[in-house]
CSV table of C-alpha atoms and ligand atoms in Angstrom, one decimal:
chain,number,residue,atom,x,y,z
A,16,UNK,CA,61.6,-47.8,4.7
A,17,UNK,CA,61.4,-48.6,8.5
A,18,UNK,CA,64.0,-51.1,9.6
A,19,UNK,CA,62.9,-54.6,10.0
A,20,UNK,CA,62.5,-55.2,14.0
A,21,UNK,CA,62.4,-58.6,15.7
A,22,UNK,CA,59.0,-59.7,16.9
A,23,UNK,CA,58.8,-60.2,20.8
A,24,UNK,CA,56.2,-62.0,22.9
A,25,UNK,CA,56.3,-61.5,26.6
A,26,UNK,CA,54.8,-64.2,28.8
A,27,UNK,CA,53.3,-62.8,32.1
A,28,UNK,CA,51.2,-64.1,35.2
A,29,UNK,CA,51.0,-61.2,37.6
A,30,UNK,CA,51.9,-57.6,38.0
A,31,UNK,CA,54.2,-57.1,35.2
A,32,UNK,CA,56.8,-54.6,36.2
A,33,UNK,CA,59.3,-56.5,34.2
A,34,UNK,CA,57.0,-56.0,31.1
A,35,UNK,CA,56.5,-52.4,31.9
A,36,UNK,CA,60.3,-52.2,31.9
A,37,UNK,CA,60.8,-53.7,28.6
A,38,UNK,CA,58.0,-51.3,27.2
A,39,UNK,CA,59.6,-48.2,28.7
A,40,UNK,CA,62.7,-49.1,27.2
A,41,UNK,CA,61.2,-49.6,23.8
A,42,UNK,CA,59.7,-46.0,23.9
A,43,UNK,CA,63.1,-44.8,25.4
A,44,UNK,CA,64.8,-46.3,22.4
A,45,UNK,CA,67.1,-48.5,24.5
A,46,UNK,CA,65.2,-51.3,22.8
A,47,UNK,CA,65.4,-50.3,19.1
A,48,UNK,CA,65.9,-53.9,17.5
A,49,UNK,CA,62.9,-55.6,18.6
A,50,UNK,CA,59.3,-54.7,19.3
A,51,UNK,CA,56.8,-56.4,21.7
A,52,UNK,CA,53.7,-57.5,19.5
A,53,UNK,CA,52.1,-59.9,22.0
A,54,UNK,CA,51.6,-60.6,25.6
A,55,UNK,CA,50.3,-63.7,26.7
A,56,UNK,CA,48.9,-64.3,30.3
A,57,UNK,CA,48.2,-67.5,31.9
A,58,UNK,CA,45.8,-65.4,34.6
A,59,UNK,CA,43.0,-63.9,33.7
A,60,UNK,CA,43.3,-61.2,36.4
A,61,UNK,CA,47.1,-60.4,35.6
A,62,UNK,CA,47.6,-56.5,35.8
A,63,UNK,CA,50.0,-57.0,33.1
A,64,UNK,CA,47.4,-57.5,30.5
A,65,UNK,CA,46.4,-53.7,31.6
A,66,UNK,CA,49.8,-52.8,30.9
A,67,UNK,CA,50.1,-54.2,27.5
A,68,UNK,CA,46.7,-52.8,26.3
A,69,UNK,CA,47.7,-49.3,27.8
A,70,UNK,CA,50.7,-49.5,25.5
A,71,UNK,CA,48.6,-50.7,22.5
A,72,UNK,CA,50.0,-54.3,22.4
A,73,UNK,CA,47.9,-57.5,21.6
A,74,UNK,CA,46.9,-59.4,24.7
A,75,UNK,CA,45.9,-62.9,24.7
A,76,UNK,CA,44.8,-65.1,28.0
A,77,UNK,CA,45.5,-68.8,27.7
A,78,UNK,CA,44.2,-70.4,30.8
A,79,UNK,CA,45.4,-74.1,31.5
A,80,UNK,CA,42.1,-75.2,33.3
A,81,UNK,CA,40.1,-74.0,30.0
A,82,UNK,CA,42.5,-75.7,27.7
A,83,UNK,CA,42.0,-79.2,29.4
A,84,UNK,CA,45.9,-79.6,30.4
A,85,UNK,CA,49.5,-78.7,30.4
A,86,UNK,CA,49.7,-80.3,26.9
A,87,UNK,CA,46.9,-78.3,25.3
A,88,UNK,CA,47.8,-75.3,27.0
A,89,UNK,CA,51.2,-75.6,25.7
A,90,UNK,CA,49.9,-76.2,22.2
A,91,UNK,CA,47.7,-73.3,22.4
A,92,UNK,CA,50.5,-70.7,23.2
A,93,UNK,CA,52.9,-72.3,20.8
A,94,UNK,CA,50.2,-72.0,18.1
A,95,UNK,CA,49.6,-68.2,18.8
A,96,UNK,CA,53.6,-67.6,18.8
A,97,UNK,CA,53.9,-69.3,15.5
A,98,UNK,CA,50.9,-67.7,14.0
A,99,UNK,CA,52.4,-64.1,14.7
A,100,UNK,CA,55.8,-65.3,13.5
A,101,UNK,CA,57.6,-64.5,17.0
A,102,UNK,CA,61.3,-64.3,17.2
A,103,UNK,CA,61.8,-64.1,20.9
A,104,UNK,CA,59.8,-65.3,23.8
A,105,UNK,CA,60.5,-63.3,27.0
A,106,UNK,CA,59.2,-65.1,30.5
A,107,UNK,CA,58.4,-62.0,32.7
A,108,UNK,CA,57.2,-63.1,35.8
A,109,UNK,CA,55.5,-66.0,34.1
A,110,UNK,CA,54.7,-68.4,36.9
A,111,UNK,CA,54.5,-71.8,35.0
A,112,UNK,CA,56.8,-74.5,34.1
A,113,UNK,CA,57.3,-75.3,30.4
A,114,UNK,CA,57.7,-78.9,29.2
A,115,UNK,CA,60.6,-80.1,27.0
A,116,UNK,CA,58.3,-80.3,24.2
A,117,UNK,CA,57.7,-76.7,24.4
A,118,UNK,CA,61.4,-75.4,25.3
A,119,UNK,CA,62.7,-77.7,22.2
A,120,UNK,CA,60.3,-76.2,19.8
A,121,UNK,CA,61.4,-72.8,20.7
A,122,UNK,CA,65.0,-73.8,21.5
A,123,UNK,CA,67.5,-70.4,21.7
A,124,UNK,CA,64.3,-68.3,21.2
A,125,UNK,CA,63.0,-68.3,25.1
A,126,UNK,CA,64.6,-66.1,27.9
A,127,UNK,CA,63.2,-65.8,31.4
A,128,UNK,CA,64.4,-63.4,34.1
A,129,UNK,CA,65.0,-64.9,37.5
A,130,UNK,CA,65.4,-62.9,40.9
A,131,UNK,CA,68.5,-64.3,42.2
A,132,UNK,CA,71.8,-65.1,41.2
A,133,UNK,CA,71.7,-68.5,39.5
A,134,UNK,CA,72.6,-71.3,40.7
A,135,UNK,CA,71.6,-70.0,44.0
A,136,UNK,CA,68.0,-70.0,45.2
A,137,UNK,CA,66.6,-71.2,41.8
A,138,UNK,CA,64.8,-74.2,40.3
A,139,UNK,CA,61.5,-75.7,41.1
A,140,UNK,CA,59.5,-74.1,44.0
A,141,UNK,CA,61.7,-71.1,43.8
A,142,UNK,CA,59.6,-68.2,42.4
A,143,UNK,CA,58.5,-64.6,43.3
A,144,UNK,CA,58.9,-63.8,47.0
A,145,UNK,CA,59.8,-67.0,48.1
A,146,UNK,CA,63.4,-66.6,46.4
A,147,UNK,CA,63.8,-63.6,48.6
A,148,UNK,CA,62.5,-65.2,51.4
A,149,UNK,CA,65.2,-68.2,51.0
A,150,UNK,CA,67.9,-65.7,50.2
A,151,UNK,CA,67.1,-64.0,53.6
A,152,UNK,CA,66.8,-67.3,55.6
A,153,UNK,CA,70.3,-68.0,54.5
A,154,UNK,CA,71.8,-64.7,55.3
A,155,UNK,CA,73.4,-64.1,51.9
A,156,UNK,CA,74.7,-60.6,51.7
A,157,UNK,CA,74.7,-60.4,48.0
A,158,UNK,CA,71.9,-61.4,45.9
A,159,UNK,CA,70.5,-60.3,42.5
A,160,UNK,CA,69.0,-61.3,39.2
A,161,UNK,CA,69.6,-63.1,36.2
A,162,UNK,CA,68.4,-63.5,32.6
A,163,UNK,CA,68.9,-66.8,31.0
A,164,UNK,CA,67.7,-69.0,28.2
A,165,UNK,CA,65.2,-71.7,28.9
A,166,UNK,CA,65.3,-75.3,28.5
A,167,UNK,CA,63.4,-78.0,29.9
A,168,UNK,CA,65.2,-77.7,33.4
A,169,UNK,CA,63.5,-74.9,35.5
A,170,UNK,CA,66.2,-71.9,35.9
A,171,UNK,CA,68.6,-74.3,34.0
A,172,UNK,CA,69.6,-72.9,30.5
A,173,UNK,CA,72.6,-70.7,29.5
A,174,UNK,CA,73.1,-67.6,31.5
A,175,UNK,CA,72.8,-64.5,29.4
A,176,UNK,CA,73.2,-61.8,32.1
A,177,UNK,CA,73.3,-61.1,35.8
A,178,UNK,CA,73.6,-58.1,38.2
A,179,UNK,CA,74.3,-58.3,41.8
A,180,UNK,CA,72.4,-56.3,44.6
A,181,UNK,CA,73.3,-56.0,48.2
A,182,UNK,CA,70.9,-57.2,51.0
A,183,UNK,CA,70.7,-54.8,53.8
A,184,UNK,CA,70.3,-54.9,57.4
A,185,UNK,CA,66.5,-55.0,58.4
A,186,UNK,CA,65.4,-56.4,54.9
A,187,UNK,CA,62.2,-58.0,54.3
A,188,UNK,CA,61.3,-60.2,51.4
A,189,UNK,CA,59.3,-57.3,50.0
A,190,UNK,CA,61.9,-54.7,50.4
A,191,UNK,CA,64.5,-56.9,48.9
A,192,UNK,CA,62.2,-57.9,46.1
A,193,UNK,CA,61.9,-54.3,45.2
A,194,UNK,CA,65.6,-53.7,45.1
A,195,UNK,CA,66.5,-56.6,43.0
A,196,UNK,CA,63.8,-55.5,40.7
A,197,UNK,CA,64.7,-51.7,40.5
A,198,UNK,CA,68.6,-52.3,40.6
A,199,UNK,CA,68.7,-55.4,38.3
A,200,UNK,CA,65.7,-57.0,36.9
A,201,UNK,CA,64.4,-53.8,35.1
A,202,UNK,CA,67.8,-53.2,33.8
A,203,UNK,CA,69.3,-56.4,32.6
A,204,UNK,CA,66.1,-57.6,31.1
A,205,UNK,CA,65.5,-54.9,28.5
A,206,UNK,CA,69.4,-55.1,27.8
A,207,UNK,CA,69.2,-58.7,27.1
A,208,UNK,CA,66.2,-58.4,24.6
A,209,UNK,CA,67.8,-55.6,22.9
A,210,UNK,CA,71.4,-57.6,22.5
A,211,UNK,CA,69.2,-60.8,21.4
A,212,UNK,CA,67.1,-58.7,18.8
A,213,UNK,CA,70.2,-57.1,17.6
A,214,UNK,CA,71.9,-60.5,17.0
A,215,UNK,CA,68.8,-62.0,15.2
A,216,UNK,CA,68.8,-59.1,12.8
A,217,UNK,CA,72.4,-59.7,11.8
A,218,UNK,CA,71.6,-63.5,11.2
B,321,LIG,C1,59.8,-60.8,39.2
B,321,LIG,O1,60.7,-60.5,40.3
B,321,LIG,C2,60.4,-62.2,38.4
B,321,LIG,O2,61.7,-62.0,38.3
B,321,LIG,C3,60.0,-63.3,39.3
B,321,LIG,O3,58.7,-62.9,39.5
B,321,LIG,C4,58.5,-61.4,39.6
B,321,LIG,C5,57.4,-61.0,38.4
B,321,LIG,O4,57.0,-59.7,38.7
B,321,LIG,N1,60.1,-64.4,38.6
B,321,LIG,C6,59.9,-65.6,39.2
B,321,LIG,O5,60.4,-65.9,40.2
B,321,LIG,C7,60.2,-66.8,37.9
B,321,LIG,N2,60.9,-67.7,38.5
B,321,LIG,P1,56.3,-58.7,37.6
B,321,LIG,O6,55.2,-59.7,37.3
B,321,LIG,O7,56.1,-57.5,38.2
B,321,LIG,O8,57.5,-58.5,36.5
């Protein structure tokens, strides 16, 4: 009989390269204790949705505007996750802040990847390229990525994994973003997913 795997949902808003890293790690056997069974996007045109479809994963688009506000949006997402008995929720480039109602409901089950070494360049307003612009403005020589649990404070939950990446002379935000993704995000996010799924199976 096939071994029972943790059920993973990935929440996305954009390109979905982190989602792809998870799907690739699954295929390569790096993630073996969990399986992505659902991808939810809050943007209708997110390329991440296409990546999910190509991998044969169920997709769902939940738009805040169509739900009629933040509360209804979060209720719709929560319902979809609960109906499918999701064990682990991964925010991978999900550009929406979740309220305490949502983070409490799934406490200890939501993780996020952030493109800096928290507590630097994080919190409200720091997302995507803005994080790398801020790092370059400050002139740091080392940056990186962090995987952390999600609570009601933006980027404020317990740190699970971090990886440092060098800033190089002549870096643009785009070049730095790519290096941080390649050297850090796409590595530590799948590792964290496997570690947490394996732990869940033991519980
Ligand atoms: C990634 O760099 C991710 O860390 C970042 O957005 C990008 C999404 O790329 N997330 C945040 O800034 C969240 N605060 P992707 O859609 O290709 O995975």
